[in-house]
């Protein structure tokens, strides 16, 4: 159990994995695992590829699967000539209550900037979707020792002009790029150093009352064997999980650890 009043969160980012039918099966398997071993007091979120969202939404609706649905990206406009994009109101209609934005893969491969992330955050919040806003430094920045100031600057830029009614309307995920999909994890102390600095930045932006209620997650090779160490840190409120979220028993085991 956390020693603060933030509900822990375990969120799965499936990235570009699972076809529609595979995604429905994975969601059903995860639902069965979580129902077989119910865990109270943890918010579980599943973020499938866009084409799988409706199928996973059906599993939540008809199987009463105990998790919420998130997207991996969105555009900030309401509708129009934006080929290939998905608007926040479309995500709402499909059952999403969360959306990942600013993931390092989107920043690195698709040129997403802090300004884009800020526009996406505003559009999502206007539709009552909670952004899971990602930040994190490259290996180069980490080796230069400027990771804390780099991440704080990223957070301040991405949240520029982003208003929230309360801290439950925003989630931050700290994902050091060098630890994503590499099997190389940050230590729990590394995660706390940056997550603590992020909370300080949130304090500056939103004031203590709101900042205290914003969940800050760690992501990067998080798995059942190491998640408890991260969760033991005062400013780490959960995990954003890539690879291990594709195996229902592993993901469910991480949810269980978060409930301890
Ligand atoms: P891995 O857990 O596969 O390292 O991915 C982390 C991540 O990028 C989640 O968004």
PDB file of C-alpha atoms and ligand atoms in Angstrom:
ATOM      1  CA  UNK A   1       0.000   0.000   0.000  1.00  0.00           C
ATOM      2  CA  UNK A   2       1.309   3.463  -0.772  1.00  0.00           C
ATOM      3  CA  UNK A   3       2.074   5.750   2.148  1.00  0.00           C
ATOM      4  CA  UNK A   4       0.329   8.663   0.440  1.00  0.00           C
ATOM      5  CA  UNK A   5      -3.232   9.099  -0.827  1.00  0.00           C
ATOM      6  CA  UNK A   6      -2.483   8.435  -4.497  1.00  0.00           C
ATOM      7  CA  UNK A   7      -4.000   5.263  -5.951  1.00  0.00           C
ATOM      8  CA  UNK A   8      -1.297   3.220  -7.637  1.00  0.00           C
ATOM      9  CA  UNK A   9      -1.551   2.663 -11.368  1.00  0.00           C
ATOM     10  CA  UNK A  10      -0.275  -0.126 -13.608  1.00  0.00           C
ATOM     11  CA  UNK A  11      -0.711   0.797 -17.272  1.00  0.00           C
ATOM     12  CA  UNK A  12       0.127  -1.456 -20.205  1.00  0.00           C
ATOM     13  CA  UNK A  13       1.359   0.043 -23.470  1.00  0.00           C
ATOM     14  CA  UNK A  14       1.000  -2.680 -26.093  1.00  0.00           C
ATOM     15  CA  UNK A  15       2.755  -0.456 -28.674  1.00  0.00           C
ATOM     16  CA  UNK A  16       2.375  -1.829 -32.229  1.00  0.00           C
ATOM     17  CA  UNK A  17       1.655  -5.394 -31.122  1.00  0.00           C
ATOM     18  CA  UNK A  18      -1.447  -7.630 -31.307  1.00  0.00           C
ATOM     19  CA  UNK A  19      -3.828  -7.793 -34.264  1.00  0.00           C
ATOM     20  CA  UNK A  20      -7.503  -7.114 -33.533  1.00  0.00           C
ATOM     21  CA  UNK A  21      -8.279 -10.758 -32.729  1.00  0.00           C
ATOM     22  CA  UNK A  22      -5.054 -11.245 -30.768  1.00  0.00           C
ATOM     23  CA  UNK A  23      -5.827  -8.078 -28.825  1.00  0.00           C
ATOM     24  CA  UNK A  24      -9.311  -9.269 -27.873  1.00  0.00           C
ATOM     25  CA  UNK A  25      -7.805 -12.570 -26.705  1.00  0.00           C
ATOM     26  CA  UNK A  26      -5.095 -10.823 -24.660  1.00  0.00           C
ATOM     27  CA  UNK A  27      -7.700  -8.549 -23.045  1.00  0.00           C
ATOM     28  CA  UNK A  28      -9.866 -11.586 -22.195  1.00  0.00           C
ATOM     29  CA  UNK A  29      -6.871 -13.452 -20.759  1.00  0.00           C
ATOM     30  CA  UNK A  30      -5.930 -10.440 -18.677  1.00  0.00           C
ATOM     31  CA  UNK A  31      -9.506 -10.037 -17.477  1.00  0.00           C
ATOM     32  CA  UNK A  32      -9.552 -13.698 -16.403  1.00  0.00           C
ATOM     33  CA  UNK A  33      -6.213 -13.379 -14.592  1.00  0.00           C
ATOM     34  CA  UNK A  34      -7.328 -10.261 -12.732  1.00  0.00           C
ATOM     35  CA  UNK A  35     -10.701 -11.729 -11.808  1.00  0.00           C
ATOM     36  CA  UNK A  36      -9.097 -14.951 -10.528  1.00  0.00           C
ATOM     37  CA  UNK A  37      -6.970 -12.906  -8.167  1.00  0.00           C
ATOM     38  CA  UNK A  38      -8.787  -9.631  -7.468  1.00  0.00           C
ATOM     39  CA  UNK A  39      -6.639  -6.718  -6.346  1.00  0.00           C
ATOM     40  CA  UNK A  40      -8.202  -3.688  -4.687  1.00  0.00           C
ATOM     41  CA  UNK A  41      -6.874  -0.186  -4.759  1.00  0.00           C
ATOM     42  CA  UNK A  42      -4.906  -0.273  -8.028  1.00  0.00           C
ATOM     43  CA  UNK A  43      -5.978   1.463 -11.242  1.00  0.00           C
ATOM     44  CA  UNK A  44      -5.232  -0.838 -14.175  1.00  0.00           C
ATOM     45  CA  UNK A  45      -5.122   0.617 -17.692  1.00  0.00           C
ATOM     46  CA  UNK A  46      -4.642  -1.144 -21.031  1.00  0.00           C
ATOM     47  CA  UNK A  47      -3.491   0.867 -24.075  1.00  0.00           C
ATOM     48  CA  UNK A  48      -3.842  -1.216 -27.244  1.00  0.00           C
ATOM     49  CA  UNK A  49      -3.121  -0.105 -30.822  1.00  0.00           C
ATOM     50  CA  UNK A  50      -5.894   2.113 -32.255  1.00  0.00           C
ATOM     51  CA  UNK A  51      -7.416  -0.644 -34.358  1.00  0.00           C
ATOM     52  CA  UNK A  52      -7.807  -2.896 -31.291  1.00  0.00           C
ATOM     53  CA  UNK A  53      -9.472  -0.267 -29.089  1.00  0.00           C
ATOM     54  CA  UNK A  54     -13.067  -1.133 -29.954  1.00  0.00           C
ATOM     55  CA  UNK A  55     -12.450  -4.858 -29.445  1.00  0.00           C
ATOM     56  CA  UNK A  56     -10.867  -4.328 -26.029  1.00  0.00           C
ATOM     57  CA  UNK A  57     -13.698  -1.946 -25.173  1.00  0.00           C
ATOM     58  CA  UNK A  58     -16.124  -4.812 -25.902  1.00  0.00           C
ATOM     59  CA  UNK A  59     -14.235  -7.068 -23.473  1.00  0.00           C
ATOM     60  CA  UNK A  60     -14.526  -4.378 -20.792  1.00  0.00           C
ATOM     61  CA  UNK A  61     -18.234  -3.907 -21.477  1.00  0.00           C
ATOM     62  CA  UNK A  62     -19.348  -7.513 -21.868  1.00  0.00           C
ATOM     63  CA  UNK A  63     -16.862  -9.401 -19.643  1.00  0.00           C
ATOM     64  CA  UNK A  64     -16.773  -6.596 -17.042  1.00  0.00           C
ATOM     65  CA  UNK A  65     -12.985  -6.696 -17.345  1.00  0.00           C
ATOM     66  CA  UNK A  66     -11.467  -4.874 -14.351  1.00  0.00           C
ATOM     67  CA  UNK A  67      -9.362  -2.369 -16.264  1.00  0.00           C
ATOM     68  CA  UNK A  68      -9.739   0.950 -18.022  1.00  0.00           C
ATOM     69  CA  UNK A  69      -8.960   1.643 -21.661  1.00  0.00           C
ATOM     70  CA  UNK A  70      -6.386   4.021 -23.046  1.00  0.00           C
ATOM     71  CA  UNK A  71      -5.111   5.005 -26.482  1.00  0.00           C
ATOM     72  CA  UNK A  72      -1.447   5.396 -27.432  1.00  0.00           C
ATOM     73  CA  UNK A  73      -1.800   8.684 -29.287  1.00  0.00           C
ATOM     74  CA  UNK A  74      -4.339  11.238 -30.527  1.00  0.00           C
ATOM     75  CA  UNK A  75      -4.551  14.419 -32.561  1.00  0.00           C
ATOM     76  CA  UNK A  76      -5.694  17.709 -31.055  1.00  0.00           C
ATOM     77  CA  UNK A  77      -8.297  18.788 -33.622  1.00  0.00           C
ATOM     78  CA  UNK A  78     -11.985  17.826 -33.338  1.00  0.00           C
ATOM     79  CA  UNK A  79     -12.402  16.507 -36.893  1.00  0.00           C
ATOM     80  CA  UNK A  80     -11.381  17.299 -40.442  1.00  0.00           C
ATOM     81  CA  UNK A  81      -8.805  16.620 -43.122  1.00  0.00           C
ATOM     82  CA  UNK A  82      -6.079  14.985 -40.993  1.00  0.00           C
ATOM     83  CA  UNK A  83      -5.526  11.665 -42.736  1.00  0.00           C
ATOM     84  CA  UNK A  84      -4.559   8.867 -40.403  1.00  0.00           C
ATOM     85  CA  UNK A  85      -5.239  10.740 -37.166  1.00  0.00           C
ATOM     86  CA  UNK A  86      -7.685  10.053 -34.316  1.00  0.00           C
ATOM     87  CA  UNK A  87      -9.577  12.813 -32.485  1.00  0.00           C
ATOM     88  CA  UNK A  88     -10.191  12.790 -28.715  1.00  0.00           C
ATOM     89  CA  UNK A  89     -13.988  12.624 -29.145  1.00  0.00           C
ATOM     90  CA  UNK A  90     -13.498   9.427 -31.190  1.00  0.00           C
ATOM     91  CA  UNK A  91     -11.520   7.953 -28.308  1.00  0.00           C
ATOM     92  CA  UNK A  92     -14.284   8.915 -25.876  1.00  0.00           C
ATOM     93  CA  UNK A  93     -16.906   7.280 -28.075  1.00  0.00           C
ATOM     94  CA  UNK A  94     -14.837   4.086 -28.264  1.00  0.00           C
ATOM     95  CA  UNK A  95     -14.586   3.900 -24.464  1.00  0.00           C
ATOM     96  CA  UNK A  96     -11.157   5.387 -23.738  1.00  0.00           C
ATOM     97  CA  UNK A  97     -10.595   7.256 -20.493  1.00  0.00           C
ATOM     98  CA  UNK A  98      -6.798   7.575 -20.817  1.00  0.00           C
ATOM     99  CA  UNK A  99      -4.385   8.402 -23.643  1.00  0.00           C
ATOM    100  CA  UNK A 100      -0.593   8.157 -23.744  1.00  0.00           C
ATOM    101  CA  UNK A 101       1.044  11.255 -25.249  1.00  0.00           C
ATOM    102  CA  UNK A 102       4.643  12.257 -25.840  1.00  0.00           C
ATOM    103  CA  UNK A 103       6.056   8.731 -25.760  1.00  0.00           C
ATOM    104  CA  UNK A 104       9.751   8.773 -26.687  1.00  0.00           C
ATOM    105  CA  UNK A 105       9.003   6.514 -29.669  1.00  0.00           C
ATOM    106  CA  UNK A 106       6.554   9.102 -31.003  1.00  0.00           C
ATOM    107  CA  UNK A 107       9.010  11.894 -30.286  1.00  0.00           C
ATOM    108  CA  UNK A 108      11.916   9.970 -31.861  1.00  0.00           C
ATOM    109  CA  UNK A 109      10.290   8.309 -34.897  1.00  0.00           C
ATOM    110  CA  UNK A 110       7.430  10.714 -35.639  1.00  0.00           C
ATOM    111  CA  UNK A 111       8.833  14.080 -34.598  1.00  0.00           C
ATOM    112  CA  UNK A 112       6.361  14.825 -31.794  1.00  0.00           C
ATOM    113  CA  UNK A 113       7.436  17.997 -29.972  1.00  0.00           C
ATOM    114  CA  UNK A 114       6.661  19.377 -26.519  1.00  0.00           C
ATOM    115  CA  UNK A 115       4.376  21.884 -28.236  1.00  0.00           C
ATOM    116  CA  UNK A 116       2.427  19.047 -29.881  1.00  0.00           C
ATOM    117  CA  UNK A 117       2.243  17.246 -26.536  1.00  0.00           C
ATOM    118  CA  UNK A 118       0.853  20.364 -24.887  1.00  0.00           C
ATOM    119  CA  UNK A 119      -1.848  20.713 -27.580  1.00  0.00           C
ATOM    120  CA  UNK A 120      -2.753  17.041 -27.236  1.00  0.00           C
ATOM    121  CA  UNK A 121      -2.952  17.325 -23.438  1.00  0.00           C
ATOM    122  CA  UNK A 122      -5.315  20.301 -23.681  1.00  0.00           C
ATOM    123  CA  UNK A 123      -7.554  18.557 -26.233  1.00  0.00           C
ATOM    124  CA  UNK A 124      -7.724  15.372 -24.165  1.00  0.00           C
ATOM    125  CA  UNK A 125      -8.496  17.200 -20.921  1.00  0.00           C
ATOM    126  CA  UNK A 126     -11.273  19.120 -22.703  1.00  0.00           C
ATOM    127  CA  UNK A 127     -12.822  15.693 -23.448  1.00  0.00           C
ATOM    128  CA  UNK A 128     -12.259  14.377 -19.929  1.00  0.00           C
ATOM    129  CA  UNK A 129      -9.612  11.897 -21.055  1.00  0.00           C
ATOM    130  CA  UNK A 130      -6.649  11.646 -18.688  1.00  0.00           C
ATOM    131  CA  UNK A 131      -3.338  12.140 -20.508  1.00  0.00           C
ATOM    132  CA  UNK A 132      -0.493   9.803 -19.550  1.00  0.00           C
ATOM    133  CA  UNK A 133       2.230  12.249 -20.477  1.00  0.00           C
ATOM    134  CA  UNK A 134       5.638  10.660 -21.080  1.00  0.00           C
ATOM    135  CA  UNK A 135       9.035  12.210 -20.552  1.00  0.00           C
ATOM    136  CA  UNK A 136      12.571  10.876 -20.285  1.00  0.00           C
ATOM    137  CA  UNK A 137      16.160  11.391 -21.285  1.00  0.00           C
ATOM    138  CA  UNK A 138      18.434   9.683 -23.792  1.00  0.00           C
ATOM    139  CA  UNK A 139      21.570   7.803 -22.776  1.00  0.00           C
ATOM    140  CA  UNK A 140      23.643  10.774 -23.953  1.00  0.00           C
ATOM    141  CA  UNK A 141      21.834  13.152 -21.595  1.00  0.00           C
ATOM    142  CA  UNK A 142      22.053  10.648 -18.734  1.00  0.00           C
ATOM    143  CA  UNK A 143      25.805  10.251 -19.260  1.00  0.00           C
ATOM    144  CA  UNK A 144      26.253  14.025 -19.311  1.00  0.00           C
ATOM    145  CA  UNK A 145      24.570  14.085 -15.868  1.00  0.00           C
ATOM    146  CA  UNK A 146      21.920  16.629 -16.949  1.00  0.00           C
ATOM    147  CA  UNK A 147      18.962  14.211 -16.856  1.00  0.00           C
ATOM    148  CA  UNK A 148      17.091  15.904 -14.007  1.00  0.00           C
ATOM    149  CA  UNK A 149      17.104  19.379 -15.545  1.00  0.00           C
ATOM    150  CA  UNK A 150      16.365  17.884 -18.999  1.00  0.00           C
ATOM    151  CA  UNK A 151      13.245  16.053 -17.776  1.00  0.00           C
ATOM    152  CA  UNK A 152      12.025  18.998 -15.692  1.00  0.00           C
ATOM    153  CA  UNK A 153      12.342  21.274 -18.751  1.00  0.00           C
ATOM    154  CA  UNK A 154      10.467  18.711 -20.863  1.00  0.00           C
ATOM    155  CA  UNK A 155       7.619  18.556 -18.321  1.00  0.00           C
ATOM    156  CA  UNK A 156       7.382  22.339 -18.010  1.00  0.00           C
ATOM    157  CA  UNK A 157       7.288  22.773 -21.804  1.00  0.00           C
ATOM    158  CA  UNK A 158       4.776  19.965 -22.382  1.00  0.00           C
ATOM    159  CA  UNK A 159       2.466  21.277 -19.654  1.00  0.00           C
ATOM    160  CA  UNK A 160       2.675  24.877 -20.794  1.00  0.00           C
ATOM    161  CA  UNK A 161      -0.848  26.315 -20.649  1.00  0.00           C
ATOM    162  CA  UNK A 162      -2.349  22.957 -19.604  1.00  0.00           C
ATOM    163  CA  UNK A 163      -4.964  23.534 -16.892  1.00  0.00           C
ATOM    164  CA  UNK A 164      -6.290  20.705 -14.722  1.00  0.00           C
ATOM    165  CA  UNK A 165      -9.307  20.736 -12.409  1.00  0.00           C
ATOM    166  CA  UNK A 166      -7.512  18.423  -9.978  1.00  0.00           C
ATOM    167  CA  UNK A 167      -4.562  16.066  -9.818  1.00  0.00           C
ATOM    168  CA  UNK A 168      -6.562  13.001 -10.862  1.00  0.00           C
ATOM    169  CA  UNK A 169      -6.851  14.486 -14.368  1.00  0.00           C
ATOM    170  CA  UNK A 170      -3.179  13.995 -15.261  1.00  0.00           C
ATOM    171  CA  UNK A 171      -0.646  11.161 -15.098  1.00  0.00           C
ATOM    172  CA  UNK A 172       3.070  11.556 -15.842  1.00  0.00           C
ATOM    173  CA  UNK A 173       5.276   8.663 -16.933  1.00  0.00           C
ATOM    174  CA  UNK A 174       9.045   8.934 -16.532  1.00  0.00           C
ATOM    175  CA  UNK A 175      10.616   6.615 -19.079  1.00  0.00           C
ATOM    176  CA  UNK A 176      14.382   6.912 -19.527  1.00  0.00           C
ATOM    177  CA  UNK A 177      14.893   6.090 -23.206  1.00  0.00           C
ATOM    178  CA  UNK A 178      17.969   3.978 -22.511  1.00  0.00           C
ATOM    179  CA  UNK A 179      15.860   1.640 -20.350  1.00  0.00           C
ATOM    180  CA  UNK A 180      13.001   1.076 -22.838  1.00  0.00           C
ATOM    181  CA  UNK A 181      12.887  -2.397 -24.336  1.00  0.00           C
ATOM    182  CA  UNK A 182      16.573  -2.871 -23.561  1.00  0.00           C
ATOM    183  CA  UNK A 183      16.299  -4.992 -20.444  1.00  0.00           C
ATOM    184  CA  UNK A 184      18.395  -2.262 -18.804  1.00  0.00           C
ATOM    185  CA  UNK A 185      16.360  -0.824 -15.944  1.00  0.00           C
ATOM    186  CA  UNK A 186      16.993   2.308 -14.011  1.00  0.00           C
ATOM    187  CA  UNK A 187      17.536   1.557 -10.335  1.00  0.00           C
ATOM    188  CA  UNK A 188      14.748   2.423  -7.924  1.00  0.00           C
ATOM    189  CA  UNK A 189      16.929   5.312  -6.706  1.00  0.00           C
ATOM    190  CA  UNK A 190      17.404   6.586 -10.285  1.00  0.00           C
ATOM    191  CA  UNK A 191      13.622   6.519 -10.751  1.00  0.00           C
ATOM    192  CA  UNK A 192      13.005   8.323  -7.447  1.00  0.00           C
ATOM    193  CA  UNK A 193      15.570  11.022  -8.233  1.00  0.00           C
ATOM    194  CA  UNK A 194      13.756  12.024 -11.421  1.00  0.00           C
ATOM    195  CA  UNK A 195      10.179  11.291 -10.279  1.00  0.00           C
ATOM    196  CA  UNK A 196      10.810  13.431  -7.172  1.00  0.00           C
ATOM    197  CA  UNK A 197      12.074  16.263  -9.393  1.00  0.00           C
ATOM    198  CA  UNK A 198       8.997  15.861 -11.599  1.00  0.00           C
ATOM    199  CA  UNK A 199       6.759  16.238  -8.550  1.00  0.00           C
ATOM    200  CA  UNK A 200       8.706  19.385  -7.645  1.00  0.00           C
ATOM    201  CA  UNK A 201       8.038  20.766 -11.138  1.00  0.00           C
ATOM    202  CA  UNK A 202       4.336  19.845 -10.844  1.00  0.00           C
ATOM    203  CA  UNK A 203       4.292  21.685  -7.528  1.00  0.00           C
ATOM    204  CA  UNK A 204       5.674  24.801  -9.225  1.00  0.00           C
ATOM    205  CA  UNK A 205       3.111  24.565 -12.015  1.00  0.00           C
ATOM    206  CA  UNK A 206      -0.047  23.514 -10.164  1.00  0.00           C
ATOM    207  CA  UNK A 207       0.613  24.104  -6.448  1.00  0.00           C
ATOM    208  CA  UNK A 208       0.980  21.423  -3.786  1.00  0.00           C
ATOM    209  CA  UNK A 209      -2.679  20.362  -3.512  1.00  0.00           C
ATOM    210  CA  UNK A 210      -2.986  19.389  -7.165  1.00  0.00           C
ATOM    211  CA  UNK A 211       0.619  18.166  -7.543  1.00  0.00           C
ATOM    212  CA  UNK A 212       0.256  15.798  -4.565  1.00  0.00           C
ATOM    213  CA  UNK A 213      -2.588  14.009  -6.354  1.00  0.00           C
ATOM    214  CA  UNK A 214      -0.871  13.573  -9.757  1.00  0.00           C
ATOM    215  CA  UNK A 215       0.373  10.036 -10.320  1.00  0.00           C
ATOM    216  CA  UNK A 216       3.975   9.726 -11.563  1.00  0.00           C
ATOM    217  CA  UNK A 217       4.781   6.337 -13.109  1.00  0.00           C
ATOM    218  CA  UNK A 218       8.101   4.720 -13.984  1.00  0.00           C
ATOM    219  CA  UNK A 219       8.530   2.942 -17.327  1.00  0.00           C
ATOM    220  CA  UNK A 220      11.420   1.078 -18.954  1.00  0.00           C
ATOM    221  CA  UNK A 221      11.903  -2.703 -18.718  1.00  0.00           C
ATOM    222  CA  UNK A 222       9.537  -2.850 -15.740  1.00  0.00           C
ATOM    223  CA  UNK A 223       8.526  -6.428 -14.954  1.00  0.00           C
ATOM    224  CA  UNK A 224       7.138  -8.570 -12.129  1.00  0.00           C
ATOM    225  CA  UNK A 225      10.580  -9.035 -10.585  1.00  0.00           C
ATOM    226  CA  UNK A 226      11.516  -5.362 -10.282  1.00  0.00           C
ATOM    227  CA  UNK A 227       8.247  -3.418  -9.982  1.00  0.00           C
ATOM    228  CA  UNK A 228       8.074  -3.619  -6.161  1.00  0.00           C
ATOM    229  CA  UNK A 229      11.411  -1.798  -5.891  1.00  0.00           C
ATOM    230  CA  UNK A 230      10.118   1.113  -7.956  1.00  0.00           C
ATOM    231  CA  UNK A 231       6.829   1.206  -6.068  1.00  0.00           C
ATOM    232  CA  UNK A 232       8.661   1.420  -2.749  1.00  0.00           C
ATOM    233  CA  UNK A 233       9.877   4.911  -3.723  1.00  0.00           C
ATOM    234  CA  UNK A 234       7.867   7.851  -2.351  1.00  0.00           C
ATOM    235  CA  UNK A 235       7.332   9.576  -5.709  1.00  0.00           C
ATOM    236  CA  UNK A 236       6.761   6.511  -7.899  1.00  0.00           C
ATOM    237  CA  UNK A 237       3.043   5.709  -8.061  1.00  0.00           C
ATOM    238  CA  UNK A 238       3.041   2.901 -10.577  1.00  0.00           C
ATOM    239  CA  UNK A 239       4.446   1.658 -13.849  1.00  0.00           C
ATOM    240  CA  UNK A 240       3.938   2.112 -17.574  1.00  0.00           C
ATOM    241  CA  UNK A 241       4.732  -1.327 -18.925  1.00  0.00           C
ATOM    242  CA  UNK A 242       5.653  -2.269 -22.495  1.00  0.00           C
ATOM    243  CA  UNK A 243       6.899  -5.813 -23.144  1.00  0.00           C
ATOM    244  CA  UNK A 244       5.590  -7.376 -19.928  1.00  0.00           C
ATOM    245  CA  UNK A 245       2.063  -6.060 -20.645  1.00  0.00           C
ATOM    246  CA  UNK A 246       1.833  -8.460 -23.607  1.00  0.00           C
ATOM    247  CA  UNK A 247       1.850 -11.467 -21.261  1.00  0.00           C
ATOM    248  CA  UNK A 248      -1.354 -11.556 -19.217  1.00  0.00           C
ATOM    249  CA  UNK A 249       0.152 -13.488 -16.252  1.00  0.00           C
ATOM    250  CA  UNK A 250       3.140 -11.108 -16.014  1.00  0.00           C
ATOM    251  CA  UNK A 251       0.984  -8.000 -16.223  1.00  0.00           C
ATOM    252  CA  UNK A 252      -1.445  -9.410 -13.641  1.00  0.00           C
ATOM    253  CA  UNK A 253       1.509 -10.235 -11.367  1.00  0.00           C
ATOM    254  CA  UNK A 254       2.596  -6.582 -11.556  1.00  0.00           C
ATOM    255  CA  UNK A 255      -0.919  -5.460 -10.624  1.00  0.00           C
ATOM    256  CA  UNK A 256      -0.776  -7.837  -7.660  1.00  0.00           C
ATOM    257  CA  UNK A 257       2.571  -6.365  -6.499  1.00  0.00           C
ATOM    258  CA  UNK A 258       1.079  -2.879  -6.744  1.00  0.00           C
ATOM    259  CA  UNK A 259      -1.749  -3.975  -4.443  1.00  0.00           C
ATOM    260  CA  UNK A 260       0.631  -5.194  -1.708  1.00  0.00           C
TER     261      UNK A 260
HETATM  262  P1  LIG B   1       9.323  -1.786 -21.988  1.00  0.00           P
HETATM  263  O1  LIG B   1       8.590  -2.121 -20.710  1.00  0.00           O
HETATM  264  O2  LIG B   1       9.145  -2.810 -23.061  1.00  0.00           O
HETATM  265  O3  LIG B   1      10.757  -1.417 -21.726  1.00  0.00           O
HETATM  266  O4  LIG B   1       8.622  -0.456 -22.563  1.00  0.00           O
HETATM  267  C1  LIG B   1       8.453   0.636 -21.732  1.00  0.00           C
HETATM  268  C2  LIG B   1       7.600   1.632 -22.437  1.00  0.00           C
HETATM  269  O5  LIG B   1       8.057   2.303 -23.350  1.00  0.00           O
HETATM  270  C3  LIG B   1       6.196   1.764 -22.017  1.00  0.00           C
HETATM  271  O6  LIG B   1       5.603   2.876 -22.579  1.00  0.00           O
END
